Every structure is written in C-alpha cells, then in structure tokens.
mmCIF file of C-alpha atoms and ligand atoms in Angstrom:
data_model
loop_
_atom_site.group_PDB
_atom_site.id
_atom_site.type_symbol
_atom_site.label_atom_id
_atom_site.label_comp_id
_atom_site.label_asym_id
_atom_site.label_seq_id
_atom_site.Cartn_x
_atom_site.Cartn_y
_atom_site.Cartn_z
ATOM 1 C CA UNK A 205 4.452 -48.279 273.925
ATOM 2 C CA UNK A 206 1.281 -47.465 272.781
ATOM 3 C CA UNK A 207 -0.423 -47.143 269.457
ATOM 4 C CA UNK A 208 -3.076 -45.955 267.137
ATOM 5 C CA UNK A 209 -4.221 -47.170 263.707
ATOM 6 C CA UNK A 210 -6.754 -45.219 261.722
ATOM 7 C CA UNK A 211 -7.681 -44.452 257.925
ATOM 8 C CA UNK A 212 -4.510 -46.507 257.240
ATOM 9 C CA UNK A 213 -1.729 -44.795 258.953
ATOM 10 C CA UNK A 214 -0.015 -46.250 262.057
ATOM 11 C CA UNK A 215 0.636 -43.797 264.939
ATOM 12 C CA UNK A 216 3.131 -44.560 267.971
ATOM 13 C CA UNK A 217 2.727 -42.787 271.305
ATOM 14 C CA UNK A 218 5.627 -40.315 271.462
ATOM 15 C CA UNK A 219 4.805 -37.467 274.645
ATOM 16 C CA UNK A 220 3.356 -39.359 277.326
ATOM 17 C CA UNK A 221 0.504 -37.536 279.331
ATOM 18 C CA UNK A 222 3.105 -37.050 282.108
ATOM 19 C CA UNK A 223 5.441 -35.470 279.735
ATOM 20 C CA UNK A 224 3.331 -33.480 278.180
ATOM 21 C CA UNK A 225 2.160 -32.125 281.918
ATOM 22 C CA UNK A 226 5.580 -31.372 283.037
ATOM 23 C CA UNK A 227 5.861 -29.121 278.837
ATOM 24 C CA UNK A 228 2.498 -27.377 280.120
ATOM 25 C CA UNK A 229 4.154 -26.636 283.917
ATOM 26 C CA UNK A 230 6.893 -25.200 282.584
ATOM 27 C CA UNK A 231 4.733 -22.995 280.041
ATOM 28 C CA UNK A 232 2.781 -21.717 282.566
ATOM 29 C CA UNK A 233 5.102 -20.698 285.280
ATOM 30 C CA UNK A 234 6.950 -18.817 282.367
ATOM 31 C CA UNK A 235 3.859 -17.011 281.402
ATOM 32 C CA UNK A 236 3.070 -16.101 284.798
ATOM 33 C CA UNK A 237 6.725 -14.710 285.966
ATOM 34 C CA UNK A 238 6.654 -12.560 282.097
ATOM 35 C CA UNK A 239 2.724 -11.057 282.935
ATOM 36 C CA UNK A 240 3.210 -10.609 286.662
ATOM 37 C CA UNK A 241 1.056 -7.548 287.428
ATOM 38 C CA UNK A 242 -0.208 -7.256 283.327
ATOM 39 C CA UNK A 243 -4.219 -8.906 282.722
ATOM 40 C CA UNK A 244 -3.469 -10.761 279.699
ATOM 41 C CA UNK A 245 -6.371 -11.836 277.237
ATOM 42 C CA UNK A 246 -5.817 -15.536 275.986
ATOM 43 C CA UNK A 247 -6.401 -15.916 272.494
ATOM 44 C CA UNK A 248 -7.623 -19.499 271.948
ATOM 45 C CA UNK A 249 -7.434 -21.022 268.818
ATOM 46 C CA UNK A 250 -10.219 -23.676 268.151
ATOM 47 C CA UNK A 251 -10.274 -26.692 267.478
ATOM 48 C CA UNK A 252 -6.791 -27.841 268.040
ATOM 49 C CA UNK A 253 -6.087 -25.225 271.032
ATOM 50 C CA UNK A 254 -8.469 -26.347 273.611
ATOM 51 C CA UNK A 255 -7.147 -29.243 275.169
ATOM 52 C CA UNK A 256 -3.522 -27.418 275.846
ATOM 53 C CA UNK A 257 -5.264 -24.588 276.920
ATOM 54 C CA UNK A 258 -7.638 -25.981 279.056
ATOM 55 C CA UNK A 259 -4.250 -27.275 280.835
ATOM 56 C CA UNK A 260 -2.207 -24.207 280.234
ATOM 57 C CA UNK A 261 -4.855 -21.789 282.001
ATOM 58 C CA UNK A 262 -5.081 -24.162 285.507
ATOM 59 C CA UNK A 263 -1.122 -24.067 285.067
ATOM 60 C CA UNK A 264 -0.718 -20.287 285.737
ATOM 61 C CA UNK A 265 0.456 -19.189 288.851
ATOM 62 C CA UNK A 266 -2.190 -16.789 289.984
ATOM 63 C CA UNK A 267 -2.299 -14.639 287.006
ATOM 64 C CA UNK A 268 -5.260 -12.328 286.858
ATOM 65 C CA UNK A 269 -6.244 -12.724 283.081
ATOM 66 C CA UNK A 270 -9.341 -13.563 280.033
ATOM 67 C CA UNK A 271 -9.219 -16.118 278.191
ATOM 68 C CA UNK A 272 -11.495 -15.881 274.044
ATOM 69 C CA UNK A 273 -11.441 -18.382 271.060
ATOM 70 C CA UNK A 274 -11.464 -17.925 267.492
ATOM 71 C CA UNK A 275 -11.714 -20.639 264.680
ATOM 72 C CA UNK A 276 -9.573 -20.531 262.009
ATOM 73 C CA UNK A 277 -8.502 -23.456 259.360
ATOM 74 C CA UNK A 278 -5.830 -23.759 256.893
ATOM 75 C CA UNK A 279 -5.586 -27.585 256.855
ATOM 76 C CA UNK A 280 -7.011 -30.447 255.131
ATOM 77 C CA UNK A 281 -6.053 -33.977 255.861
ATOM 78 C CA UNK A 282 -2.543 -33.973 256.494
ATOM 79 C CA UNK A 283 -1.678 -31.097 253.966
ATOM 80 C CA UNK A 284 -2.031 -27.434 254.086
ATOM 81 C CA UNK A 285 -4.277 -25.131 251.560
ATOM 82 C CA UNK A 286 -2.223 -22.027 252.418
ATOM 83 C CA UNK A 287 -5.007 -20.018 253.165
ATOM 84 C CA UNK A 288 -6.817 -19.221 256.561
ATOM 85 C CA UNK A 289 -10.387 -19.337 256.992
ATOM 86 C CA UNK A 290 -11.896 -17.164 260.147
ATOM 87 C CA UNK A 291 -15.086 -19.707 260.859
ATOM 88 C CA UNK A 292 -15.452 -18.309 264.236
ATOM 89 C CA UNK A 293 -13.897 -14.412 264.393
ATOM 90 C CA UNK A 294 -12.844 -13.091 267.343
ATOM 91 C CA UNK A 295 -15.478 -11.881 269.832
ATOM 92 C CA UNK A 296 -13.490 -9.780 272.319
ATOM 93 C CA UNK A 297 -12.055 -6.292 272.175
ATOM 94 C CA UNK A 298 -8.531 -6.794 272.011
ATOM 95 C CA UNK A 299 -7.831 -2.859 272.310
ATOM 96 C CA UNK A 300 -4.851 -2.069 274.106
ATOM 97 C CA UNK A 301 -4.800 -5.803 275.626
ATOM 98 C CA UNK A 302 -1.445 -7.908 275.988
ATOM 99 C CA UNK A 303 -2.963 -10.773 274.004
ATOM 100 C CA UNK A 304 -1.662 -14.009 274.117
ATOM 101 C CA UNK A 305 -2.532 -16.339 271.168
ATOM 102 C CA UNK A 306 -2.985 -20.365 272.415
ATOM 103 C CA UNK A 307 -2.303 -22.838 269.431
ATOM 104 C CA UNK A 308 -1.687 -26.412 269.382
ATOM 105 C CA UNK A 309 1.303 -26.279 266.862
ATOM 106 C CA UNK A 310 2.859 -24.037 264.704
ATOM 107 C CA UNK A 311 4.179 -26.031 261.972
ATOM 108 C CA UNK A 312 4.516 -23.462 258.687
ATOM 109 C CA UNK A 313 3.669 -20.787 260.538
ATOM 110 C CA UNK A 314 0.875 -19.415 258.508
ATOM 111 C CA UNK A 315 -1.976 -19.248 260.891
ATOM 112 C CA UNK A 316 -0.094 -17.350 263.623
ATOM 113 C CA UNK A 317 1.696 -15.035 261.155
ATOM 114 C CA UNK A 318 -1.887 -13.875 259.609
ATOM 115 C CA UNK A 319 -3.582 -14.460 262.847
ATOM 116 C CA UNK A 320 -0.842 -12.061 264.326
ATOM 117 C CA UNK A 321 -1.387 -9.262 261.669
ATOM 118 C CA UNK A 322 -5.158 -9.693 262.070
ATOM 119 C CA UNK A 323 -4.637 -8.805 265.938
ATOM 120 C CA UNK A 324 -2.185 -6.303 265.777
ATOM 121 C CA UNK A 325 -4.550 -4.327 263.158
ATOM 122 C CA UNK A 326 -6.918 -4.441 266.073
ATOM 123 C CA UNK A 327 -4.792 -2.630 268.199
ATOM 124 C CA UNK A 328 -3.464 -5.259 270.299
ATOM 125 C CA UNK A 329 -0.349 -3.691 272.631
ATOM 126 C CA UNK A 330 1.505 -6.874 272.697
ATOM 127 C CA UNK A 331 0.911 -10.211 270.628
ATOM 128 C CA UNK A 332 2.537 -13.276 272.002
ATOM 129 C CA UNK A 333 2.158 -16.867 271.072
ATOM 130 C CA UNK A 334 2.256 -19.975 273.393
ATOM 131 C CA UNK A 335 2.120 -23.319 271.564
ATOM 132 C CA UNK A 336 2.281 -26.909 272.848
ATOM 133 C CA UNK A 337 4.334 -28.034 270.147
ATOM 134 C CA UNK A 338 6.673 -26.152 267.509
ATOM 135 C CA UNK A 339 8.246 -28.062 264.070
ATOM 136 C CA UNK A 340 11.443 -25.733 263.783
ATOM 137 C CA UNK A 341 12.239 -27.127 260.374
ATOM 138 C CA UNK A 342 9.102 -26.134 258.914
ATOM 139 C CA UNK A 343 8.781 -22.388 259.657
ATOM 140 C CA UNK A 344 8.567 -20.241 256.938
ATOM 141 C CA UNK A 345 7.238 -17.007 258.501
ATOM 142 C CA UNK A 346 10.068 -15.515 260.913
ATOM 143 C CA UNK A 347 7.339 -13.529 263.261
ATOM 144 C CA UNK A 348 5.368 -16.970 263.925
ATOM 145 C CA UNK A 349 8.097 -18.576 265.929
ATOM 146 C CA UNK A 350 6.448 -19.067 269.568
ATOM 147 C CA UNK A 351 7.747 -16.890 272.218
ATOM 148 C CA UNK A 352 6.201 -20.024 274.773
ATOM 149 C CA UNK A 353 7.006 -23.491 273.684
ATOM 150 C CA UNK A 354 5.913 -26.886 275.220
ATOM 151 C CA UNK A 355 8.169 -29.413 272.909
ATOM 152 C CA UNK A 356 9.590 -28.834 269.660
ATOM 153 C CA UNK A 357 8.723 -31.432 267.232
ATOM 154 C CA UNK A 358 10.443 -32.891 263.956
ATOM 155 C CA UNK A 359 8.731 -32.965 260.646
ATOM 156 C CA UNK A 360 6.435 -35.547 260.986
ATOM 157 C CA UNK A 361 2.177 -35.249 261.353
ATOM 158 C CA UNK A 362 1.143 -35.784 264.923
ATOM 159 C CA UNK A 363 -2.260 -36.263 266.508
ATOM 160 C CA UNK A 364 -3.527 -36.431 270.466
ATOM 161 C CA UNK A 365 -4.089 -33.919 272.793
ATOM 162 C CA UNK A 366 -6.014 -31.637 270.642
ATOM 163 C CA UNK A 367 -4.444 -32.541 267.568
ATOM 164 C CA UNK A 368 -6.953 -34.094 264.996
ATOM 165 C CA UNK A 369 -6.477 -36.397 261.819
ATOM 166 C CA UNK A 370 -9.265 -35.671 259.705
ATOM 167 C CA UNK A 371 -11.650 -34.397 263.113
ATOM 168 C CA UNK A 372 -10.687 -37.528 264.728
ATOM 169 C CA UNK A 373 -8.067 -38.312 268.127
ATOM 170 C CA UNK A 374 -8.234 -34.962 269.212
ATOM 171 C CA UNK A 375 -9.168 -36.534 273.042
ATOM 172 C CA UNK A 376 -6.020 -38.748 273.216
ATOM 173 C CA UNK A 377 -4.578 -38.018 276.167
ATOM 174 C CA UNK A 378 -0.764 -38.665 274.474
ATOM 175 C CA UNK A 379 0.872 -36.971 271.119
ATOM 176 C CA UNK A 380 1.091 -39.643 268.962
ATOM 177 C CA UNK A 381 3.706 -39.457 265.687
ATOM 178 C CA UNK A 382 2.987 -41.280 262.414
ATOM 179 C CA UNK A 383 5.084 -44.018 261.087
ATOM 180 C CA UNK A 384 5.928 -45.197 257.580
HETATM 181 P P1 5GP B 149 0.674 -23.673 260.156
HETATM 182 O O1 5GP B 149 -0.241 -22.567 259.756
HETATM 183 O O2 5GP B 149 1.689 -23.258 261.198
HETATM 184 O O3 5GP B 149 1.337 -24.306 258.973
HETATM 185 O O4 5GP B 149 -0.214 -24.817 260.751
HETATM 186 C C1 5GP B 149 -0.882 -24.673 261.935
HETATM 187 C C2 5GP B 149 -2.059 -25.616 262.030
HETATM 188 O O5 5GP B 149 -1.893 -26.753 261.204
HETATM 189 C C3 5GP B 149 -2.199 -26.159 263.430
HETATM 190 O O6 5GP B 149 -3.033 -25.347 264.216
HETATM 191 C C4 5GP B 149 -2.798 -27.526 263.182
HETATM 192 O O7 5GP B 149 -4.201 -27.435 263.145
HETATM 193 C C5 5GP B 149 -2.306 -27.935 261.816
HETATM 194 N N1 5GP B 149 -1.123 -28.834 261.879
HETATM 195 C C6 5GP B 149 0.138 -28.582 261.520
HETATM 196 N N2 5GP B 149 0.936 -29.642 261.708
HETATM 197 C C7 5GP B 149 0.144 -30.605 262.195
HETATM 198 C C8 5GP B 149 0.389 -31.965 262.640
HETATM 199 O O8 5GP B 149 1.492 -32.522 262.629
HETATM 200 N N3 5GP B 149 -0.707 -32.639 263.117
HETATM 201 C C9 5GP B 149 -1.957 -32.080 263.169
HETATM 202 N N4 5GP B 149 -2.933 -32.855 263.635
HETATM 203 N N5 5GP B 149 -2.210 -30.831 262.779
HETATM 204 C C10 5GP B 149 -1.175 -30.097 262.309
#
C-alpha cells in the first residue's frame, strides 16, 4: 500500500485510481440517464473540484451540457472557519439553467448549503450537487447532502485527487486518509 508523509502527518492510500474511476463511471452514467434531453450547466467548484470534474465531464454519456467554476473557501489547514469566501464568483448566467454544482467533498456541508442559496437566488430552475466523496457523519446542513455521490467517506481528513493539505497533494492520483 502506498503512502504519503508531509508537515508531520502520515497518509495511507485508501481509493486506488482504479477505484476511484469505476466511483466517477458510475456518477456519470447516473447524471446522464437523470439530464437526458435537459443542457445542464456544471458548476465547478475550484480548487478542490477540478480533478473529479475533469473526470466526471469525459464520463457522461453524450450529454449536451456547460460546464463554469467558482472559488470559494471555508477551510484552513485541516479545520473549518465556518464562513465562505467567493474569491472567484460565478461568471455564467445561471437563469433558468438546471445547474449542477461539482465539489470534491462535502464534509459539514457549509459550502454547498450557502453555495446552493447563492444559486437558487439567481434563479437557478434546479440545483443539484455531484461530489466525489461525502462524510455522512459530519453533515450538519440537511439540503447539502449530494444527490450524486462517488464514495462516502468516514470522519477522517483526506487528500489526493483534488484534495489539498495546506495547497499541497492535490495531483495524487489516489485519496489518501490520515493516520494517527
Ligand atoms: P464543508 O463546507 O462541507 O464543511 O467542507 C467542504 C470543503 O472543505 C471541501 O470542498 C474541501 O475543500 C474541504 N474539506 C472538507 N473535508 C476535507 C478533507 O477531509 N480533506 C480535504 N483536503 N479537504 C476537506
């Protein structure tokens, strides 16, 4: 098995890049069959969001659709701050769209349930959320569980495949777990 040291923490491979291509398969056939005939607009959310996405988007069968990025943070080392920054806001026109948000994880739920709101007050018709991975223990906001889901995740902070530590291992091409 593989692993990762860095800033003292020890990180063990734990979604293998084949696993983690059969998640973002599944994700995208789902997507497809549910938009068949609709032009969704893929919201993308930087940083975290663009390796799954870049994945998820090649994984669609067919599907006539946008894809847009916004930057938002809420995080800080390994901890939360609670509150979202928009650093990049949304370019696009989200109008009467179906809009699809693309996130790495959702692990309190915070960024997709403001980040919903946000695009909903823009007139969105339909606000979905696809996510690679999904900590069901941690959710605190109902309305930000992901309607798309590659692998659920326990509690524990991850990194790989878009996922940073500190800006760092986001272009590991496993998900890596931390160990005690
Ligand atoms: P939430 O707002 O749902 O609490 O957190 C969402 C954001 O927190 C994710 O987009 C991600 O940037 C960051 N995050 C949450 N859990 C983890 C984790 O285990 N590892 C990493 N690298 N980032 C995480």
């Amino acid at each position: 098995m593989r692993s990762i040291d860095d800033q003292g923490y020890h990180f063990e491979e734990w979604l293998t890049p084949e696993q983690i291509a059969a998640d973002v398969k599944q994700v995208g056939k789902q997507i497809s069959r549910d938009y068949e005939g609709k032009e969704p607009l893929f919201v993308i959310v930087l940083n975290g969001a663009f390796v799954f996405a870049a994945d998820l988007m090649r994984a669609l069968d067919g599907l006539r659709c946008e894809q847009t990025f916004i930057r938002v943070s809420s995080y800080y080392g390994m901890a939360t701050t609670g509150t979202l920054e928009f650093i990049v806001p949304l370019q696009q026109v989200v109008e009467n769209r179906d809009v699809i948000i693309v996130e790495d994880i959702v692990d309190t739920g915070l960024t997709i349930h403001q980040l919903k709101a946000h695009l909903r007050g823009l007139g969105a018709t339909s606000v979905r959320v696809a996510s690679m991975l999904f900590k069901p223990n941690k959710l605190e906001y109902d309305d930000a569980k992901p309607d798309y889901i590659g692998h659920e995740v326990s509690d524990e902070f991850v990194i790989g495949y878009g996922l940073d530590f500190d800006g760092f291992n986001r272009n590991l091409d496993a998900i890596y777990k931390v160990k005690k």
